[in-house]
């Protein structure tokens, strides 16, 4: 069985969140999902599948050491090798975790790049170099 940790920085209604809720709630025996919510949202109560696990690790500051420690423990205790991210801050957490657990694979979903080329663009471009796979979504 594949185990995947999905780090999520917010969980309000949207296309990605609806997809994640549907995947999470779909009963199957091939993937076990672990959601680590580092910010809340109105869609959190939609995650109901008992085969999967939700952790609410709401961060107090941008890079919260307590959240990083909790994520590290989740990965170690559950022997999770795959981490999926969608937002830049989630990718930051995943890359920091990869420094301590180099065996994990990071899969990052990215929207089309920002043509403004601001600092966020360059940070995300740098961080995706640590990903095993980048998936472009629209």
Short mmCIF file of N, CA and C in Angstrom, two decimals, residues 17-96:
data_model
loop_
_atom_site.label_atom_id
_atom_site.label_comp_id
_atom_site.label_asym_id
_atom_site.label_seq_id
_atom_site.Cartn_x
_atom_site.Cartn_y
_atom_site.Cartn_z
N UNK A 17 -9.35 21.40 -3.54
CA UNK A 17 -9.89 20.89 -2.29
C UNK A 17 -11.01 19.87 -2.53
N UNK A 18 -11.87 20.13 -3.51
CA UNK A 18 -12.94 19.18 -3.84
C UNK A 18 -12.35 17.86 -4.33
N UNK A 19 -11.33 17.94 -5.17
CA UNK A 19 -10.65 16.73 -5.64
C UNK A 19 -10.04 15.97 -4.47
N UNK A 20 -9.38 16.67 -3.56
CA UNK A 20 -8.76 16.01 -2.41
C UNK A 20 -9.79 15.37 -1.49
N UNK A 21 -10.92 16.04 -1.26
CA UNK A 21 -11.98 15.47 -0.45
C UNK A 21 -12.51 14.19 -1.10
N UNK A 22 -12.74 14.23 -2.40
CA UNK A 22 -13.25 13.05 -3.10
C UNK A 22 -12.26 11.89 -3.05
N UNK A 23 -10.97 12.17 -3.24
CA UNK A 23 -9.96 11.11 -3.15
C UNK A 23 -9.87 10.57 -1.72
N UNK A 24 -9.88 11.47 -0.76
CA UNK A 24 -9.76 11.09 0.64
C UNK A 24 -10.92 10.21 1.08
N UNK A 25 -12.13 10.56 0.64
CA UNK A 25 -13.32 9.85 1.08
C UNK A 25 -13.63 8.60 0.26
N UNK A 26 -12.92 8.39 -0.84
CA UNK A 26 -13.14 7.22 -1.67
C UNK A 26 -12.49 6.00 -0.99
N UNK A 27 -13.30 5.01 -0.70
CA UNK A 27 -12.77 3.81 -0.03
C UNK A 27 -12.04 2.94 -1.04
N UNK A 28 -10.78 2.68 -0.74
CA UNK A 28 -9.95 1.83 -1.58
C UNK A 28 -8.80 1.30 -0.74
N UNK A 29 -8.04 0.35 -1.28
CA UNK A 29 -6.98 -0.26 -0.48
C UNK A 29 -5.59 -0.12 -1.10
N UNK A 30 -5.41 0.85 -1.97
CA UNK A 30 -4.10 1.03 -2.63
C UNK A 30 -3.31 2.19 -2.07
N UNK A 31 -4.01 3.22 -1.63
CA UNK A 31 -3.33 4.40 -1.09
C UNK A 31 -3.95 4.75 0.25
N UNK A 32 -3.10 5.02 1.21
CA UNK A 32 -3.56 5.56 2.50
C UNK A 32 -3.10 7.02 2.54
N UNK A 33 -4.08 7.91 2.65
CA UNK A 33 -3.80 9.34 2.68
C UNK A 33 -3.67 9.82 4.12
N UNK A 34 -2.71 10.68 4.32
CA UNK A 34 -2.54 11.39 5.58
C UNK A 34 -2.57 12.87 5.21
N UNK A 35 -3.53 13.61 5.72
CA UNK A 35 -3.59 15.05 5.50
C UNK A 35 -3.02 15.75 6.72
N UNK A 36 -2.08 16.64 6.49
CA UNK A 36 -1.56 17.49 7.55
C UNK A 36 -2.01 18.90 7.19
N UNK A 37 -3.01 19.37 7.89
CA UNK A 37 -3.55 20.70 7.63
C UNK A 37 -2.80 21.70 8.50
N UNK A 38 -2.05 22.60 7.85
CA UNK A 38 -1.30 23.58 8.62
C UNK A 38 -2.06 24.90 8.74
N UNK A 39 -3.20 24.96 8.11
CA UNK A 39 -4.19 26.03 8.29
C UNK A 39 -5.55 25.39 8.11
N UNK A 40 -6.56 25.96 8.71
CA UNK A 40 -7.90 25.39 8.65
C UNK A 40 -8.65 25.82 7.40
N UNK A 41 -9.93 25.64 7.45
CA UNK A 41 -10.80 26.01 6.34
C UNK A 41 -12.16 25.38 6.52
N UNK A 42 -13.13 25.89 5.79
CA UNK A 42 -14.50 25.43 5.95
C UNK A 42 -14.76 24.04 5.36
N UNK A 43 -13.79 23.49 4.62
CA UNK A 43 -13.96 22.17 4.02
C UNK A 43 -13.40 21.04 4.88
N UNK A 44 -12.79 21.36 6.00
CA UNK A 44 -12.16 20.34 6.84
C UNK A 44 -13.15 19.28 7.28
N UNK A 45 -14.38 19.68 7.61
CA UNK A 45 -15.38 18.73 8.08
C UNK A 45 -15.85 17.76 7.01
N UNK A 46 -15.47 17.97 5.76
CA UNK A 46 -15.84 17.06 4.66
C UNK A 46 -14.94 15.83 4.61
N UNK A 47 -13.81 15.85 5.31
CA UNK A 47 -12.87 14.73 5.32
C UNK A 47 -13.34 13.70 6.33
N UNK A 48 -13.99 12.63 5.84
CA UNK A 48 -14.67 11.70 6.74
C UNK A 48 -14.19 10.25 6.68
N UNK A 49 -13.34 9.89 5.76
CA UNK A 49 -12.95 8.50 5.57
C UNK A 49 -12.09 8.01 6.73
N UNK A 50 -12.57 6.97 7.40
CA UNK A 50 -11.83 6.45 8.54
C UNK A 50 -10.58 5.68 8.13
N UNK A 51 -10.46 5.30 6.85
CA UNK A 51 -9.26 4.61 6.38
C UNK A 51 -8.08 5.55 6.25
N UNK A 52 -8.34 6.84 6.19
CA UNK A 52 -7.31 7.85 6.03
C UNK A 52 -7.25 8.67 7.31
N UNK A 53 -6.23 9.51 7.41
CA UNK A 53 -5.99 10.23 8.65
C UNK A 53 -5.81 11.72 8.40
N UNK A 54 -6.40 12.53 9.27
CA UNK A 54 -6.25 13.98 9.20
C UNK A 54 -5.56 14.46 10.47
N UNK A 55 -4.55 15.27 10.29
CA UNK A 55 -3.87 15.93 11.40
C UNK A 55 -4.10 17.43 11.26
N UNK A 56 -4.59 18.06 12.30
CA UNK A 56 -4.75 19.51 12.28
C UNK A 56 -3.59 20.11 13.06
N UNK A 57 -2.63 20.64 12.33
CA UNK A 57 -1.39 21.16 12.92
C UNK A 57 -1.28 22.65 12.64
N UNK A 58 -2.30 23.38 12.95
CA UNK A 58 -2.37 24.78 12.52
C UNK A 58 -1.16 25.58 13.01
N UNK A 59 -0.48 26.16 12.07
CA UNK A 59 0.75 26.90 12.38
C UNK A 59 0.43 28.27 12.97
N UNK A 60 1.32 28.73 13.83
CA UNK A 60 1.16 30.03 14.48
C UNK A 60 1.95 31.11 13.73
N UNK A 61 3.07 30.71 13.13
CA UNK A 61 3.92 31.61 12.35
C UNK A 61 4.22 30.93 11.02
N UNK A 62 4.86 31.64 10.13
CA UNK A 62 5.12 31.12 8.78
C UNK A 62 5.81 29.75 8.82
N UNK A 63 6.97 29.69 9.44
CA UNK A 63 7.67 28.42 9.62
C UNK A 63 7.60 28.09 11.11
N UNK A 64 6.68 27.21 11.45
CA UNK A 64 6.41 26.85 12.84
C UNK A 64 7.19 25.57 13.17
N UNK A 65 8.13 25.69 14.10
CA UNK A 65 8.98 24.55 14.47
C UNK A 65 8.14 23.40 15.04
N UNK A 66 7.09 23.71 15.80
CA UNK A 66 6.24 22.65 16.36
C UNK A 66 5.56 21.87 15.24
N UNK A 67 5.13 22.57 14.19
CA UNK A 67 4.50 21.90 13.05
C UNK A 67 5.52 21.03 12.33
N UNK A 68 6.73 21.56 12.14
CA UNK A 68 7.79 20.76 11.49
C UNK A 68 8.08 19.49 12.29
N UNK A 69 8.18 19.60 13.59
CA UNK A 69 8.42 18.43 14.42
C UNK A 69 7.29 17.43 14.31
N UNK A 70 6.06 17.92 14.30
CA UNK A 70 4.90 17.02 14.18
C UNK A 70 4.89 16.32 12.82
N UNK A 71 5.19 17.06 11.76
CA UNK A 71 5.25 16.46 10.42
C UNK A 71 6.33 15.39 10.35
N UNK A 72 7.48 15.66 10.93
CA UNK A 72 8.58 14.70 10.99
C UNK A 72 8.12 13.43 11.69
N UNK A 73 7.44 13.58 12.83
CA UNK A 73 6.94 12.42 13.58
C UNK A 73 5.92 11.63 12.78
N UNK A 74 5.03 12.33 12.08
CA UNK A 74 4.03 11.65 11.25
C UNK A 74 4.71 10.80 10.19
N UNK A 75 5.71 11.36 9.53
CA UNK A 75 6.42 10.63 8.48
C UNK A 75 7.14 9.41 9.06
N UNK A 76 7.83 9.60 10.18
CA UNK A 76 8.59 8.50 10.78
C UNK A 76 7.67 7.40 11.33
N UNK A 77 6.68 7.79 12.10
CA UNK A 77 5.81 6.80 12.75
C UNK A 77 5.00 5.98 11.75
N UNK A 78 4.60 6.60 10.67
CA UNK A 78 3.77 5.91 9.68
C UNK A 78 4.55 5.37 8.49
N UNK A 79 5.86 5.57 8.51
CA UNK A 79 6.74 5.10 7.43
C UNK A 79 6.26 5.61 6.06
N UNK A 80 5.99 6.90 6.01
CA UNK A 80 5.51 7.54 4.79
C UNK A 80 6.70 7.98 3.95
N UNK A 81 6.66 7.65 2.66
CA UNK A 81 7.75 7.99 1.75
C UNK A 81 7.38 9.08 0.75
N UNK A 82 6.08 9.37 0.61
CA UNK A 82 5.62 10.31 -0.41
C UNK A 82 4.95 11.52 0.23
N UNK A 83 5.38 12.70 -0.19
CA UNK A 83 4.80 13.95 0.32
C UNK A 83 4.31 14.75 -0.87
N UNK A 84 3.07 15.19 -0.81
CA UNK A 84 2.50 16.00 -1.88
C UNK A 84 2.22 17.40 -1.37
N UNK A 85 2.56 18.40 -2.18
CA UNK A 85 2.32 19.79 -1.83
C UNK A 85 1.67 20.50 -3.01
N UNK A 86 1.07 21.63 -2.71
CA UNK A 86 0.40 22.38 -3.77
C UNK A 86 0.73 23.87 -3.72
N UNK A 87 0.98 24.39 -2.54
CA UNK A 87 1.31 25.80 -2.37
C UNK A 87 2.78 25.94 -2.01
N UNK A 88 3.29 27.13 -2.19
CA UNK A 88 4.71 27.38 -1.93
C UNK A 88 5.09 27.11 -0.47
N UNK A 89 4.27 27.53 0.49
CA UNK A 89 4.61 27.31 1.89
C UNK A 89 4.62 25.83 2.23
N UNK A 90 3.76 25.06 1.62
CA UNK A 90 3.75 23.62 1.83
C UNK A 90 5.04 23.01 1.31
N UNK A 91 5.49 23.50 0.16
CA UNK A 91 6.75 23.03 -0.42
C UNK A 91 7.93 23.37 0.47
N UNK A 92 7.90 24.53 1.10
CA UNK A 92 8.96 24.92 2.04
C UNK A 92 9.04 23.88 3.16
N UNK A 93 7.91 23.54 3.74
CA UNK A 93 7.89 22.53 4.81
C UNK A 93 8.42 21.19 4.30
N UNK A 94 8.00 20.78 3.12
CA UNK A 94 8.43 19.49 2.57
C UNK A 94 9.93 19.46 2.32
N UNK A 95 10.48 20.54 1.81
CA UNK A 95 11.92 20.59 1.54
C UNK A 95 12.71 20.54 2.85
N UNK A 96 12.24 21.23 3.86
CA UNK A 96 12.91 21.15 5.17
C UNK A 96 12.85 19.72 5.70
#
